[in-house]
PDB file of C-alpha atoms in Angstrom:
ATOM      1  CA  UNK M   1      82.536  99.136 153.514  1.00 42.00           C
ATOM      2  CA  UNK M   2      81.804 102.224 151.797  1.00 47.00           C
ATOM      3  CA  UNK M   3      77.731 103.503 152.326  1.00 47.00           C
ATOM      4  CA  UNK M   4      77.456 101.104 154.917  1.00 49.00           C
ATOM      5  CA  UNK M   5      75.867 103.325 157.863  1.00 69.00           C
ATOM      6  CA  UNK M   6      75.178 101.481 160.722  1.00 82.00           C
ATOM      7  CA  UNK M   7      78.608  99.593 160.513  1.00 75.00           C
ATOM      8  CA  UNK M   8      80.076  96.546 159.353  1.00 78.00           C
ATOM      9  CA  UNK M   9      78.783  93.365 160.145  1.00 84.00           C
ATOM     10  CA  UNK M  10      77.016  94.781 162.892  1.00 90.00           C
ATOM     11  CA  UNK M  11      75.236  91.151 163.837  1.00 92.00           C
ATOM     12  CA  UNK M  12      78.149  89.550 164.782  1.00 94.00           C
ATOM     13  CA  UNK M  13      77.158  91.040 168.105  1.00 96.00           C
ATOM     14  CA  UNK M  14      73.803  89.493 168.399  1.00 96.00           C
ATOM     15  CA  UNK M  15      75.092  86.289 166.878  1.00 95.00           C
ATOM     16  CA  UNK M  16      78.025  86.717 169.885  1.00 97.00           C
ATOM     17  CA  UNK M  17      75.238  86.860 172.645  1.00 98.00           C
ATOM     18  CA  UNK M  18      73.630  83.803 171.158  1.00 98.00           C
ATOM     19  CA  UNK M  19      76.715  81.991 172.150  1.00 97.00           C
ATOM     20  CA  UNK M  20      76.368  83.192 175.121  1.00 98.00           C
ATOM     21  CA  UNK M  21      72.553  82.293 175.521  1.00 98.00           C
ATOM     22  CA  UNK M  22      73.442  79.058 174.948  1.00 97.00           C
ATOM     23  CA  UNK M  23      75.832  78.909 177.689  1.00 97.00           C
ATOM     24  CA  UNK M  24      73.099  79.785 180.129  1.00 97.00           C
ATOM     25  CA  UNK M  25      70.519  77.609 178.865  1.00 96.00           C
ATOM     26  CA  UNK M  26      72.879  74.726 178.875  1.00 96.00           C
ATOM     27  CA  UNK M  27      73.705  76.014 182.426  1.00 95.00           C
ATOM     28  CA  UNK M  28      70.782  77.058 184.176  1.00 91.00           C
ATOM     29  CA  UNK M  29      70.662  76.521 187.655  1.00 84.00           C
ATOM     30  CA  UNK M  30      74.635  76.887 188.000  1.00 92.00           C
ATOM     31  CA  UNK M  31      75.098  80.074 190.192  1.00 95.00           C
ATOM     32  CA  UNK M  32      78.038  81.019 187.717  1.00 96.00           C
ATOM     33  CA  UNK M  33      75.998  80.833 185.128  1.00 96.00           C
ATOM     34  CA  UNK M  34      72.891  82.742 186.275  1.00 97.00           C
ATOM     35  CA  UNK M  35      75.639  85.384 187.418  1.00 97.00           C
ATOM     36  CA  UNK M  36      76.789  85.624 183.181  1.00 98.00           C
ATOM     37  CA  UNK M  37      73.140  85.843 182.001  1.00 98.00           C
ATOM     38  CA  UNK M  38      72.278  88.523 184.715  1.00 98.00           C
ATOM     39  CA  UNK M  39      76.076  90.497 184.039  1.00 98.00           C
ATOM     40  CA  UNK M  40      76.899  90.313 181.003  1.00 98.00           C
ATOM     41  CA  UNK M  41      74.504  88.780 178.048  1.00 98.00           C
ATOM     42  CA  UNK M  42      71.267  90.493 179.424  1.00 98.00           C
ATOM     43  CA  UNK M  43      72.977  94.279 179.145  1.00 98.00           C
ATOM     44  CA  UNK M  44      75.838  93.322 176.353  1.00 98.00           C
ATOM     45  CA  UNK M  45      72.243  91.770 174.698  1.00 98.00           C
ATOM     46  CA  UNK M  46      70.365  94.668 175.074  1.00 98.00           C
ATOM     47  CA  UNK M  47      72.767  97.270 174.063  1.00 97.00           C
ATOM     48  CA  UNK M  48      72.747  95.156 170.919  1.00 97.00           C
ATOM     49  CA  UNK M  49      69.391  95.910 170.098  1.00 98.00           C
ATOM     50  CA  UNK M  50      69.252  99.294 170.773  1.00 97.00           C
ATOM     51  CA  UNK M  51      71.835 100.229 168.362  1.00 95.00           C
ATOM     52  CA  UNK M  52      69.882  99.204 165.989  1.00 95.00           C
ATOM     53  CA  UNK M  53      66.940 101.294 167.495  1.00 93.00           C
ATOM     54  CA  UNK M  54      68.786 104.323 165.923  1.00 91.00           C
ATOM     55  CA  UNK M  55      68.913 102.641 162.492  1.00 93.00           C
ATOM     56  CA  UNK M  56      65.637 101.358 162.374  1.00 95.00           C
ATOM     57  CA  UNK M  57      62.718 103.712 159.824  1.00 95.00           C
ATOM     58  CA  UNK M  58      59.198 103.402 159.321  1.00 96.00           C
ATOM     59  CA  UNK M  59      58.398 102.791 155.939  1.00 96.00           C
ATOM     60  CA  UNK M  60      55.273 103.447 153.618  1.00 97.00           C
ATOM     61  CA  UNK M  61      54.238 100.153 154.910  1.00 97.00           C
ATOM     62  CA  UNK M  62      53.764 100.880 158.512  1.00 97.00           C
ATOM     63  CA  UNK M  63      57.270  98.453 159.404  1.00 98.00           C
ATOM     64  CA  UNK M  64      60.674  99.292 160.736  1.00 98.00           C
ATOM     65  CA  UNK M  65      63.037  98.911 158.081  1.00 97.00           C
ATOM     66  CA  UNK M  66      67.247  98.843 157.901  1.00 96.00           C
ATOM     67  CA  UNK M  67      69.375 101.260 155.629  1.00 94.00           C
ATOM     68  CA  UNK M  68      71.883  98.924 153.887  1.00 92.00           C
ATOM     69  CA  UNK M  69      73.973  96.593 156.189  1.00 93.00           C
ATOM     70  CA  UNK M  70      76.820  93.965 155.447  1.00 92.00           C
ATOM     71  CA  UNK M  71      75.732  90.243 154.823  1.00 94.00           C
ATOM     72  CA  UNK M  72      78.773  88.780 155.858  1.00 92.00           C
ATOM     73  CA  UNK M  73      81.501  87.605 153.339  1.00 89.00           C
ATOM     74  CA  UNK M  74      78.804  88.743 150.579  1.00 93.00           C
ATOM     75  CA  UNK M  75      77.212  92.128 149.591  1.00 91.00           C
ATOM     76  CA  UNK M  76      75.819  95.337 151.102  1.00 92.00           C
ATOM     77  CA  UNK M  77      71.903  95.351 151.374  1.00 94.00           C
ATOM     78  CA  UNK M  78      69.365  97.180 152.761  1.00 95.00           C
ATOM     79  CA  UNK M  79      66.715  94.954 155.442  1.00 97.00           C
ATOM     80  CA  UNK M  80      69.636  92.915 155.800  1.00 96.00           C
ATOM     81  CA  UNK M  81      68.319  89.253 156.664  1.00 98.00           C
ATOM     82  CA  UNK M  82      71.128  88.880 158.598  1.00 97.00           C
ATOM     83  CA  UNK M  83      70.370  91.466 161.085  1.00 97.00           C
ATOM     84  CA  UNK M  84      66.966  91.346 161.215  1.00 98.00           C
ATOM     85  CA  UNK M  85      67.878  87.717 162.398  1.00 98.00           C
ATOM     86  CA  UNK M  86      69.554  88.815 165.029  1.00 98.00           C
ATOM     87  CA  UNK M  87      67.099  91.555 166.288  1.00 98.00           C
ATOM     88  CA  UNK M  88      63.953  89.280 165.871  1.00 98.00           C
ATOM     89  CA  UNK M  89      66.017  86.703 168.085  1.00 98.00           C
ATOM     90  CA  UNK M  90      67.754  89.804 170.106  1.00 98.00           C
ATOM     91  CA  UNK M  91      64.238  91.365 171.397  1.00 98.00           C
ATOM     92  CA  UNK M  92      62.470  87.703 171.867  1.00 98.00           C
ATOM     93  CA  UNK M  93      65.235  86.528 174.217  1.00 98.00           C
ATOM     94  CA  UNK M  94      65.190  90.425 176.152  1.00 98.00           C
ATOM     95  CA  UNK M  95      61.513  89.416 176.762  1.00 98.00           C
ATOM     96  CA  UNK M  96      61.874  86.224 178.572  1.00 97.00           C
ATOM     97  CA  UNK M  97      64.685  87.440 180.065  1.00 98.00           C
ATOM     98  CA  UNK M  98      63.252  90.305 181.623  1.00 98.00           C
ATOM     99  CA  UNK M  99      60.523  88.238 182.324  1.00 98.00           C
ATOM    100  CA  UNK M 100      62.228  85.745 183.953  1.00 96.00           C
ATOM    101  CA  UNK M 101      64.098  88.218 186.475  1.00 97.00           C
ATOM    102  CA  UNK M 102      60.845  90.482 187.151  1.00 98.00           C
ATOM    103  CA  UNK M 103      62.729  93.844 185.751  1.00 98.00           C
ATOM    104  CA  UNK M 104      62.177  96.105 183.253  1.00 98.00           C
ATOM    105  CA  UNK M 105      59.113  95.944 182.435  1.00 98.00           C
ATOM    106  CA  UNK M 106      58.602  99.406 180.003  1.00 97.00           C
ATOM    107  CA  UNK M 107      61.282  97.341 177.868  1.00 98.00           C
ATOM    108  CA  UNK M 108      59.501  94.574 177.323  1.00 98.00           C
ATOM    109  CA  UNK M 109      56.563  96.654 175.884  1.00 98.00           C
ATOM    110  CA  UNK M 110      59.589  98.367 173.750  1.00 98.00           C
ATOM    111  CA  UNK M 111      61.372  95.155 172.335  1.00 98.00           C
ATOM    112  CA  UNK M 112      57.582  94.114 172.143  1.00 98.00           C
ATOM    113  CA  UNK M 113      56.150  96.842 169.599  1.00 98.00           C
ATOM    114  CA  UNK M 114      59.936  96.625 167.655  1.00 98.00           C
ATOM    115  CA  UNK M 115      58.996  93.067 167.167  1.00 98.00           C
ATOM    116  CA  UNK M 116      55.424  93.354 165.571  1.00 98.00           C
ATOM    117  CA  UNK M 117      56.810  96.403 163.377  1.00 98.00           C
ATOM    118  CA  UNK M 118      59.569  94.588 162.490  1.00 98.00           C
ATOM    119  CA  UNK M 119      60.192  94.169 157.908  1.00 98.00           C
ATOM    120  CA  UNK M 120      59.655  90.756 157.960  1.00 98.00           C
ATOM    121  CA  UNK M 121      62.420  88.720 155.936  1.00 98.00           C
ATOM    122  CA  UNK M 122      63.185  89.119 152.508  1.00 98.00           C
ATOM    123  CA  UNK M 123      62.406  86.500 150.565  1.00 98.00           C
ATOM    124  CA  UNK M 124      62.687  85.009 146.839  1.00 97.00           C
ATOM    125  CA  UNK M 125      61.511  82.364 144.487  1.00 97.00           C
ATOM    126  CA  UNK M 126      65.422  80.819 145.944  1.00 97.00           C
ATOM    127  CA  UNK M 127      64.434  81.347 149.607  1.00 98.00           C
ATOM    128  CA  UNK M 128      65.560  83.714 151.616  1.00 98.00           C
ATOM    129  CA  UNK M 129      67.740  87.269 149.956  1.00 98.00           C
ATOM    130  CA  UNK M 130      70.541  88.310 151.405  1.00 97.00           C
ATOM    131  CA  UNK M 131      68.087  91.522 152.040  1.00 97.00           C
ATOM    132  CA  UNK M 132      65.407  93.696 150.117  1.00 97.00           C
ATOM    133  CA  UNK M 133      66.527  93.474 146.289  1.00 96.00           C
ATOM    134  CA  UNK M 134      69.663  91.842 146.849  1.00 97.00           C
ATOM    135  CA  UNK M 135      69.818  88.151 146.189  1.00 97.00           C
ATOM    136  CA  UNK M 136      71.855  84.936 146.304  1.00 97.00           C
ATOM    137  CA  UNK M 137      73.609  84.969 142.876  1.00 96.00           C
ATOM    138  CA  UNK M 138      77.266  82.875 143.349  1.00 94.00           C
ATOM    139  CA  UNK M 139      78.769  80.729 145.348  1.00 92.00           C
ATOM    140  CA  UNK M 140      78.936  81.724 148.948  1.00 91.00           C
ATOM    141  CA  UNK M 141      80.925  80.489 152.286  1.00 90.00           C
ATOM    142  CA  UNK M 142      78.853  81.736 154.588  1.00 91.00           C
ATOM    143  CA  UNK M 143      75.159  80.927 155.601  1.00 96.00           C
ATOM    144  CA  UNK M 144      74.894  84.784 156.680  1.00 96.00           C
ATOM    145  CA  UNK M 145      71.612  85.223 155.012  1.00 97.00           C
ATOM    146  CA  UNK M 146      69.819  81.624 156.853  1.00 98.00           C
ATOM    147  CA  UNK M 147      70.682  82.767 160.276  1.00 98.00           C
ATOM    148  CA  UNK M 148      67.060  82.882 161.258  1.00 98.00           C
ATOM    149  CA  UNK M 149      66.743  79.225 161.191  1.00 98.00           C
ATOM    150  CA  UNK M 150      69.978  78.182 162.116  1.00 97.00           C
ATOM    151  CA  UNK M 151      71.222  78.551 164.674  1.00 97.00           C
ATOM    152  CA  UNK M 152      69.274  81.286 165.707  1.00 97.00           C
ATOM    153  CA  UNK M 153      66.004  79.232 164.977  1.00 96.00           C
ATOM    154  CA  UNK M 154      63.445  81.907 164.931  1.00 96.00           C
ATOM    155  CA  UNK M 155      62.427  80.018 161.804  1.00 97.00           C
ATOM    156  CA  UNK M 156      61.753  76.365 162.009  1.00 95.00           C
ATOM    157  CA  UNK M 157      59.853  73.231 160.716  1.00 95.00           C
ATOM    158  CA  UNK M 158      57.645  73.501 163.923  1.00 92.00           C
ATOM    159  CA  UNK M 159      57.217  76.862 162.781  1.00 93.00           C
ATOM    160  CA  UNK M 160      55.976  76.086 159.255  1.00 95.00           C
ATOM    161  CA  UNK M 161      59.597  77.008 158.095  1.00 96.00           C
ATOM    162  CA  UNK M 162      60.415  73.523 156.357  1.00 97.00           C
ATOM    163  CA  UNK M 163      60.096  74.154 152.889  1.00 98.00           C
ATOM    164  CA  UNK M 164      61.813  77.256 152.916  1.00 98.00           C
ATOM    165  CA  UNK M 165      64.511  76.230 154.512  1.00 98.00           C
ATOM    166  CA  UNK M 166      64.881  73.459 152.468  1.00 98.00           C
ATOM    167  CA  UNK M 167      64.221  75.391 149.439  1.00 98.00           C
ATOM    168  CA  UNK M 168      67.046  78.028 150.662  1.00 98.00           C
ATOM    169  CA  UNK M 169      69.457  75.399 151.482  1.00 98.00           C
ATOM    170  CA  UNK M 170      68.966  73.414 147.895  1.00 97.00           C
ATOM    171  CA  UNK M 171      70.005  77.221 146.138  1.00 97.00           C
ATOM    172  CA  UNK M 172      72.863  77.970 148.255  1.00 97.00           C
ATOM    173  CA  UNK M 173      74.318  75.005 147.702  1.00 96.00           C
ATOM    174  CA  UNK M 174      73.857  74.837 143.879  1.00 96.00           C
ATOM    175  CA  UNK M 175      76.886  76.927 143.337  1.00 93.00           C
ATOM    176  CA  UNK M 176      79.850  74.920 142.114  1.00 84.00           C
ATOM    177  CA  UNK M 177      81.935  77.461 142.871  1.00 86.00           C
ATOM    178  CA  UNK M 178      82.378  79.378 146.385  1.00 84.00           C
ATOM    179  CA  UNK M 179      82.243  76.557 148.540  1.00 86.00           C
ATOM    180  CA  UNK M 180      84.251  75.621 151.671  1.00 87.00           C
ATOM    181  CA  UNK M 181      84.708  73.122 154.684  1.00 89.00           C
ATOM    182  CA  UNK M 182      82.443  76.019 156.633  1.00 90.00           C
ATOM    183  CA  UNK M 183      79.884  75.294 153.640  1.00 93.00           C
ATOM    184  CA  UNK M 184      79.114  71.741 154.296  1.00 94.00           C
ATOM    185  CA  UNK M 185      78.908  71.421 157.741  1.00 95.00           C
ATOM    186  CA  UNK M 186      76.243  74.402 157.729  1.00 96.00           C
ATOM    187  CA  UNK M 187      74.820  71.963 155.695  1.00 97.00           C
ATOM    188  CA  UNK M 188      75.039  69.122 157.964  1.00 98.00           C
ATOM    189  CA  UNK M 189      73.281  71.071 160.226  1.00 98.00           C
ATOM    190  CA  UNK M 190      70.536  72.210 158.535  1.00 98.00           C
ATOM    191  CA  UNK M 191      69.306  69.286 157.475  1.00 98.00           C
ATOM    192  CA  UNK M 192      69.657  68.089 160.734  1.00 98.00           C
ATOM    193  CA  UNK M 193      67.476  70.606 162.124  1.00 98.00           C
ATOM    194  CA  UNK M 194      65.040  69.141 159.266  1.00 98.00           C
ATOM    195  CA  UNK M 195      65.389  65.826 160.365  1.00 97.00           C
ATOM    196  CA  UNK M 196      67.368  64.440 157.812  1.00 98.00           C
ATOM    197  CA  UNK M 197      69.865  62.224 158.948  1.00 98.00           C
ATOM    198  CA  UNK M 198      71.241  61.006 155.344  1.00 98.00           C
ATOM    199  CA  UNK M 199      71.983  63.935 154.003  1.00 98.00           C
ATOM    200  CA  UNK M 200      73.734  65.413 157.094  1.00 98.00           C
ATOM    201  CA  UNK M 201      76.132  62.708 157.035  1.00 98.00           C
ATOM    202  CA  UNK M 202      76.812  63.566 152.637  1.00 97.00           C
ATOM    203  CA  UNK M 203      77.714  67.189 153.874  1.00 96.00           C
ATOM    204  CA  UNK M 204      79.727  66.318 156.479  1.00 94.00           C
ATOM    205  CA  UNK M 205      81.323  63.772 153.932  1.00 94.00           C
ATOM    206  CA  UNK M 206      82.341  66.951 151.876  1.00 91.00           C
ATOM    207  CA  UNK M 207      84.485  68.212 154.653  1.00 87.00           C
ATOM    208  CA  UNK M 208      86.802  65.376 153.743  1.00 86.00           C
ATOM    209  CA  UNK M 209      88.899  67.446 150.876  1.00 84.00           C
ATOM    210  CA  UNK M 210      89.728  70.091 153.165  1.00 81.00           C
ATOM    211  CA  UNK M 211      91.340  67.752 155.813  1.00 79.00           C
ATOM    212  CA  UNK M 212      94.848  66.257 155.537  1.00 75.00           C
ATOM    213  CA  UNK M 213      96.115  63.441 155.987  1.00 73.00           C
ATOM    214  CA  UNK M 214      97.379  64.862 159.819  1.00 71.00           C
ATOM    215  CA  UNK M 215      93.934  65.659 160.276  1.00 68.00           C
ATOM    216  CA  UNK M 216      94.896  69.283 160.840  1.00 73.00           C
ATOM    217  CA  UNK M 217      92.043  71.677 158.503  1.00 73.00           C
ATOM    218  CA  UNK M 218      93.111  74.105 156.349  1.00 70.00           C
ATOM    219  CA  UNK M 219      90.642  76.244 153.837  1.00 70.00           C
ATOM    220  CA  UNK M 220      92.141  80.049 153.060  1.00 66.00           C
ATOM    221  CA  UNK M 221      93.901  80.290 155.809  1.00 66.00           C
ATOM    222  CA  UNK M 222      93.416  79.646 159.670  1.00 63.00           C
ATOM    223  CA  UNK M 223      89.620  79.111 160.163  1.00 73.00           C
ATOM    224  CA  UNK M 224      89.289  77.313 163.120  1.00 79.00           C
ATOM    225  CA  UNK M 225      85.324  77.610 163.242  1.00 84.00           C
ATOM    226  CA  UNK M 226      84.970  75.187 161.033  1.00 87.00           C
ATOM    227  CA  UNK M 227      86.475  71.909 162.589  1.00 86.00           C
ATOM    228  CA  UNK M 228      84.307  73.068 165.979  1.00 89.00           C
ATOM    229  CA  UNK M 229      81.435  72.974 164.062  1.00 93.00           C
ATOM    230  CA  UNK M 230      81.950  69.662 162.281  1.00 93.00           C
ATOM    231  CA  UNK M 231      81.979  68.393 165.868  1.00 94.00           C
ATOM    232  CA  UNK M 232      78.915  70.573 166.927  1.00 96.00           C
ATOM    233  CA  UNK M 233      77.001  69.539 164.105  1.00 97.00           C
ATOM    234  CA  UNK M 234      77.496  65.810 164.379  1.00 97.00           C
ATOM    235  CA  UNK M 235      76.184  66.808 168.135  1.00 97.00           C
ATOM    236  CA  UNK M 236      72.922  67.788 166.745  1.00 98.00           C
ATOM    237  CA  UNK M 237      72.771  65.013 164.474  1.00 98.00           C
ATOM    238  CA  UNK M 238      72.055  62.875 167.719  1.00 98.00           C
ATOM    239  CA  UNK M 239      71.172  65.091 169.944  1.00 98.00           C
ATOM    240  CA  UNK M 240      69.328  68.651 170.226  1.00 97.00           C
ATOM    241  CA  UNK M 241      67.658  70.881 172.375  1.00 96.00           C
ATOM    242  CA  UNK M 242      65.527  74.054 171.257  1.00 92.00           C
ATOM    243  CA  UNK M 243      61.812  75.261 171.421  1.00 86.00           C
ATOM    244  CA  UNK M 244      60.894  73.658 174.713  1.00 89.00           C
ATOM    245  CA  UNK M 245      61.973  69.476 172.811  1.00 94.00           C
ATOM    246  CA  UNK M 246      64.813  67.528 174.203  1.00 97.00           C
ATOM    247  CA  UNK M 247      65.409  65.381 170.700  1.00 97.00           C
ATOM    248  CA  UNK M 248      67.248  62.551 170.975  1.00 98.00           C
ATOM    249  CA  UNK M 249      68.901  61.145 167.485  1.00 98.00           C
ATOM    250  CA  UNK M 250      66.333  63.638 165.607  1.00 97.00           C
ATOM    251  CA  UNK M 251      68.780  62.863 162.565  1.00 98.00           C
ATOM    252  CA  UNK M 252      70.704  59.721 162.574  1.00 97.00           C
ATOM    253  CA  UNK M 253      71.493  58.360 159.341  1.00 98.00           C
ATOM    254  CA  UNK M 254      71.084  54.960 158.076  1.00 97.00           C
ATOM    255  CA  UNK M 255      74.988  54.112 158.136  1.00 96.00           C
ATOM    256  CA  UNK M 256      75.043  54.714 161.780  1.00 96.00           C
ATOM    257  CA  UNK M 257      73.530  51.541 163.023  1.00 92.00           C
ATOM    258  CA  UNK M 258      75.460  51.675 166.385  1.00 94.00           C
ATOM    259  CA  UNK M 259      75.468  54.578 168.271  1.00 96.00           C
ATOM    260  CA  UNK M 260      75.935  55.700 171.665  1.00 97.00           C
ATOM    261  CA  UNK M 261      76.906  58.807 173.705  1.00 97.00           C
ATOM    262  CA  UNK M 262      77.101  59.579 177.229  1.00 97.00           C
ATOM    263  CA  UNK M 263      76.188  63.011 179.129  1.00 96.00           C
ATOM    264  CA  UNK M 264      76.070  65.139 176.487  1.00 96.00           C
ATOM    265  CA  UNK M 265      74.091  68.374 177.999  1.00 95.00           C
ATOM    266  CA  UNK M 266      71.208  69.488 176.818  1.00 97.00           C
ATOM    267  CA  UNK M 267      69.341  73.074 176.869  1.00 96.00           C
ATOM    268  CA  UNK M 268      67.969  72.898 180.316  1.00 94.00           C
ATOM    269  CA  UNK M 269      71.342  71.681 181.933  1.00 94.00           C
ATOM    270  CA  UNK M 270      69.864  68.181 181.173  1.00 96.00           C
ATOM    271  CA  UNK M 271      72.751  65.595 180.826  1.00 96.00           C
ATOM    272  CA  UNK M 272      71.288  63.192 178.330  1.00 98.00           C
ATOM    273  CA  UNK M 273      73.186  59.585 177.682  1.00 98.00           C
ATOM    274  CA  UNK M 274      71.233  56.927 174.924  1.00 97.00           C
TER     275      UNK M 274
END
């Protein structure tokens, strides 16, 4: 990825500890679980973050601004919105981290100042760039550039976030071309996040050409994140867990006039059965 300095795709990492950050929070209590957050996110977590710390300049605006980083599966651009994304959502989690064990306390006045200096995202009359000067122009796999509200969520409709992540979702998905299994069930769940129960169940209906008749999934090739999150976004479709709100069916559409589930966890290591 030629004039790419601070590496290729370097967010997958953040995005990685996310995973794992769920885990925990899903855990909790469970001494194998505390053991993971303590081992392994908090340092892999904050190692993240301060490789960007080498990256990061002040501009003639007083922020901390990125050279030019890869948006996955899309273009090179500099304030990448994809990695801000994950350091926004890297240094918040550090905090209550540290927090919650009682360490480190000179960090948390570190990831602290990072976040107030921090570009803010990129944005367009579309929604949000892929990153300063570099927008959303084709078709595109990949929500990359929308991390911040899903599934990160440091951008939200409790937040104020609604319209713009509507507004983003509506151009990214006004591309006939570009499109994949991976496509629609991102869609499914942001408009679940948004509350919209009808139009989670149309993109998830659009993951039907990319099935056979087996019910194995094929798109270019073996992709196998996109059949686990069909299954993870009808999950949030009925039930979710994020900024301090168990939500149960926060998005169940009209069709589904009988539904039921049983112990499915819950942020909190809540088992939650309606």
């Amino acid at each position: 990825c030629e004039g790419d300095i601070i590496g290729r795709i370097t967010g997958n990492l953040a995005w990685l500890c996310h995973n794992l950050h769920q885990v925990y929070r899903h855990g909790m209590d469970d001494p194998e679980t505390v053991t993971m957050m303590r081992e392994l996110l908090y340092p892999l977590l904050g190692r993240a973050v301060a490789y960007y710390r080498h990256y990061l300049r002040e501009g003639a605006d007083g922020r901390l601004h990125l050279p030019a980083a890869f948006s996955p599966e899309y273009a090179l651009a500099p304030d990448c919105n994809y990695d801000l994304a994950g350091i926004r959502w890297g240094c918040r989690t550090l905090i209550e981290l540290a927090r919650l064990q009682g360490i480190d306390a000179e960090m948390v006045v570190a990831w602290q100042e990072l976040l107030d200096r921090l570009a803010p995202y990129p944005t367009g009359p579309n929604g949000f760039s892929i990153g300063a000067g570099v927008e959303l122009t084709s078709g595109h796999r990949h929500w990359s550039h929308m991390l911040m509200a899903y599934p990160l969520r440091e951008v939200t409709p409790e937040s104020g976030g609604a319209e713009l992540i509507r507004r983003s979702l509506a151009h990214w998905h006004s591309f006939p071309s570009g499109m994949a299994g991976y496509t629609f069930t991102g869609g499914a769940s942001f408009h679940a996040l948004l509350g919209e129960g009808d139009e989670a169940l149309s993109n998830l209906e659009g993951l039907k050409p990319f099935l056979h008749q087996s019910t194995m999934y094929q798109e270019a090739g073996p992709c196998i994140e996109t059949p686990l999150h069909a299954a993870q976004a009808i999950h949030e479709m009925l039930l979710q867990s994020h900024s301090g709100i168990v939500r149960v069916f926060p998005a169940c559409p009209a069709a589904w006039q009988d539904v039921v589930f049983h112990d499915l966890r819950a942020e909190g290591a809540f088992l939650v059965s309606a």
